[in-house]
Coordinates of C-alpha atoms in Angstrom, one line a residue:
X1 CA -22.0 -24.7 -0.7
X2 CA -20.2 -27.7 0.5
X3 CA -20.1 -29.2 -3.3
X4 CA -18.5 -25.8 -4.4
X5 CA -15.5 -26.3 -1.4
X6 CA -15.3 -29.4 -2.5
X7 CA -15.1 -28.8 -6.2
X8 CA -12.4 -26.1 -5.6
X9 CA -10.4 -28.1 -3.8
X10 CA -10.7 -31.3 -6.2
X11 CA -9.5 -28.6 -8.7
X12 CA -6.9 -27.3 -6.7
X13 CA -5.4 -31.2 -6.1
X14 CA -5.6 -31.6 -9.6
X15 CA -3.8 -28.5 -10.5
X16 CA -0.8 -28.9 -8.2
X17 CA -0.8 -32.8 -9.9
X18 CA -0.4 -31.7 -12.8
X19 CA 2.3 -29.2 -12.0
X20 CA 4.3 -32.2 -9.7
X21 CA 3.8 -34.4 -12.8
X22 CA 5.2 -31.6 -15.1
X23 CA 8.7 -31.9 -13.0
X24 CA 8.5 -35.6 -12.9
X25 CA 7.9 -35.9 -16.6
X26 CA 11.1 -33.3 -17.3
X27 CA 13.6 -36.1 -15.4
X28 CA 11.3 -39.1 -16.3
X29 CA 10.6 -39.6 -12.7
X30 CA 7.6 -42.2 -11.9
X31 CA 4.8 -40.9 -9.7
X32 CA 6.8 -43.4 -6.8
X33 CA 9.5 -40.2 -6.7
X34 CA 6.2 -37.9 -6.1
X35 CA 8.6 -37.0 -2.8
X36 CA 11.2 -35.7 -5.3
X37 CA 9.4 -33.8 -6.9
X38 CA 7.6 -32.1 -4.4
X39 CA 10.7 -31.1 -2.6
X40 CA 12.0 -29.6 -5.8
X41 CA 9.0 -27.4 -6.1
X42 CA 9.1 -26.5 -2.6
X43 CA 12.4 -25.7 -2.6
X44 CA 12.5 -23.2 -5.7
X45 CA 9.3 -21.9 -4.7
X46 CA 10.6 -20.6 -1.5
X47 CA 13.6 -19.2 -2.4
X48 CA 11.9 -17.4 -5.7
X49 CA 9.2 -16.2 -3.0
X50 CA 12.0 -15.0 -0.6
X51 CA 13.8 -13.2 -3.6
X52 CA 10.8 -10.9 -4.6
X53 CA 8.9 -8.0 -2.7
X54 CA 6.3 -8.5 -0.6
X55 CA 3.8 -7.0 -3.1
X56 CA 5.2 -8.9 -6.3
X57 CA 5.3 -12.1 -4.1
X58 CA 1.2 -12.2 -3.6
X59 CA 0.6 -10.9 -7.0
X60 CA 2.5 -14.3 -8.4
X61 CA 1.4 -16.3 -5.0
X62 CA -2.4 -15.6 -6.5
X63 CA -1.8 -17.4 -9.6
X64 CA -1.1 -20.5 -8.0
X65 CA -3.3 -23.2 -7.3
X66 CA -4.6 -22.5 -3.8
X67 CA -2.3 -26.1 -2.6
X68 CA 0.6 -24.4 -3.9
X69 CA 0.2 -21.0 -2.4
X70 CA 0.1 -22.9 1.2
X71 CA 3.5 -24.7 -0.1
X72 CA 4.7 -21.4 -1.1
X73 CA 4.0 -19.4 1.6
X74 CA 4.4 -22.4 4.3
X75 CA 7.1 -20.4 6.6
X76 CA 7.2 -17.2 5.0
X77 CA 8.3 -14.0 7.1
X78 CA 7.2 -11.1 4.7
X79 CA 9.6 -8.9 7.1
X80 CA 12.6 -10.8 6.0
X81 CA 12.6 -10.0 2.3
X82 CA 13.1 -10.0 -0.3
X83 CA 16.8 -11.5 0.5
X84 CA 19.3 -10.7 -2.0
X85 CA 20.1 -14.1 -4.0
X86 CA 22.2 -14.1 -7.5
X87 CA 22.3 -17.2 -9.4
X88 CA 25.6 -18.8 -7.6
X89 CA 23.9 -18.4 -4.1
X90 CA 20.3 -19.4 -5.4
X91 CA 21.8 -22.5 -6.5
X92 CA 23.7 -23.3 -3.6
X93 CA 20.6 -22.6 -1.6
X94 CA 18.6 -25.0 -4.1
X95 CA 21.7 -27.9 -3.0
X96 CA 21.1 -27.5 0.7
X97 CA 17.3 -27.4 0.4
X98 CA 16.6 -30.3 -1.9
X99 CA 18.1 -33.7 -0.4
X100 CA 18.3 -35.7 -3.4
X101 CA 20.4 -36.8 -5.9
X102 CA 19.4 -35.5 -9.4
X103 CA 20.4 -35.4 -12.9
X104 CA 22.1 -32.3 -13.1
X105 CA 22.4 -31.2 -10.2
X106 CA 20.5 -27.9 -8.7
X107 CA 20.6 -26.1 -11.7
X108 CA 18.7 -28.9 -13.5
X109 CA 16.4 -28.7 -10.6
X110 CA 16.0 -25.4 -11.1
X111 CA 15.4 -24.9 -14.6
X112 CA 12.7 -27.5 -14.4
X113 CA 10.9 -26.3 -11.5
X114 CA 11.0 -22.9 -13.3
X115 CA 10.0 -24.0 -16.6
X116 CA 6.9 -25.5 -15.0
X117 CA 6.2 -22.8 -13.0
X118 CA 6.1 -20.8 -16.1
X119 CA 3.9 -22.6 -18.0
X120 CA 1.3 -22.2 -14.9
X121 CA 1.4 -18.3 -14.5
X122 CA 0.3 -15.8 -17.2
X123 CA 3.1 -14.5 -19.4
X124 CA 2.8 -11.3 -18.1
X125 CA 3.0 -12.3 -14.6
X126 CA 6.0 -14.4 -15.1
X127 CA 7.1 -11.1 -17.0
X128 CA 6.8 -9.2 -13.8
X129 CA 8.6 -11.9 -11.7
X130 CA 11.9 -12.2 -13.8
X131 CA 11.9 -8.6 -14.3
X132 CA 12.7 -7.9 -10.1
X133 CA 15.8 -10.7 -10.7
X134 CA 19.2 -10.0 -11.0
X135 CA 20.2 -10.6 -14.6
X136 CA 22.1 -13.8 -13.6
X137 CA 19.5 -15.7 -12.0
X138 CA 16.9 -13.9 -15.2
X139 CA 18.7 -15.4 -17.3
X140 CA 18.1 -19.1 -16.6
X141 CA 14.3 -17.8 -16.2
X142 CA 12.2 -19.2 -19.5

């Protein structure tokens, strides 16, 4: 039993690496910035999470490697959403969340936290998730 908990959880760590390596790869960061990184995923992941319905939330939540659903639901208030968010305010929550300076601001963040994020889900999943968007913020969905 303990070799299984520790197995899943080796597996888990490996799989959020991989997806903080994923957004450090996209800016060319080294695994030094692994800070960076972290708060970019953080940041989206939140704000994605507070955009969708409760139920569409844990459906997408469940894909995640079990690390990253405790980032993503880290602070959550199920009661409190989804909150209404188009592109412009996503963005300017993604500015006021992430505290770095990056190449292309927060909608560079963005797009790469997304674009990892959908290469970690199942299509139809992702599918599912940029469907309940408004068509702005869809639209810089992969």
């Amino acid at each position: 039993m303990a070799d299984t908990m520790h197995s899943a959880f080796e597996s888990s760590l490996d799989k959020t690496n991989l997806i903080l390596k994923d957004i450090e790869d996209a800016y060319g960061w080294p695994k030094e910035r692994r800070n960076q990184s972290y708060a970019a995923l953080r940041t989206v992941l939140h704000l994605l999470r507070d955009r969708l319905a409760v139920d569409e939330s844990v459906e997408f939540a469940q894909q995640l490697p079990v690390l990253v659903r405790g980032i993503y639901f880290d602070g959550w208030v199920p009661s409190d959403v989804p909150i209404k968010l188009n592109r412009d305010d996503f963005l300017y929550e993604v500015r006021q969340g992430f505290p770095y300076d990056a190449e292309g601001g927060a909608e560079r963040v963005t797009q790469v936290v997304l674009d990892t994020l959908r290469r970690h889900v199942t299509q139809g999943e992702w599918e599912d998730v940029k469907d309940t968007m408004p068509k702005d913020l869809a639209k810089m969905m992969p």
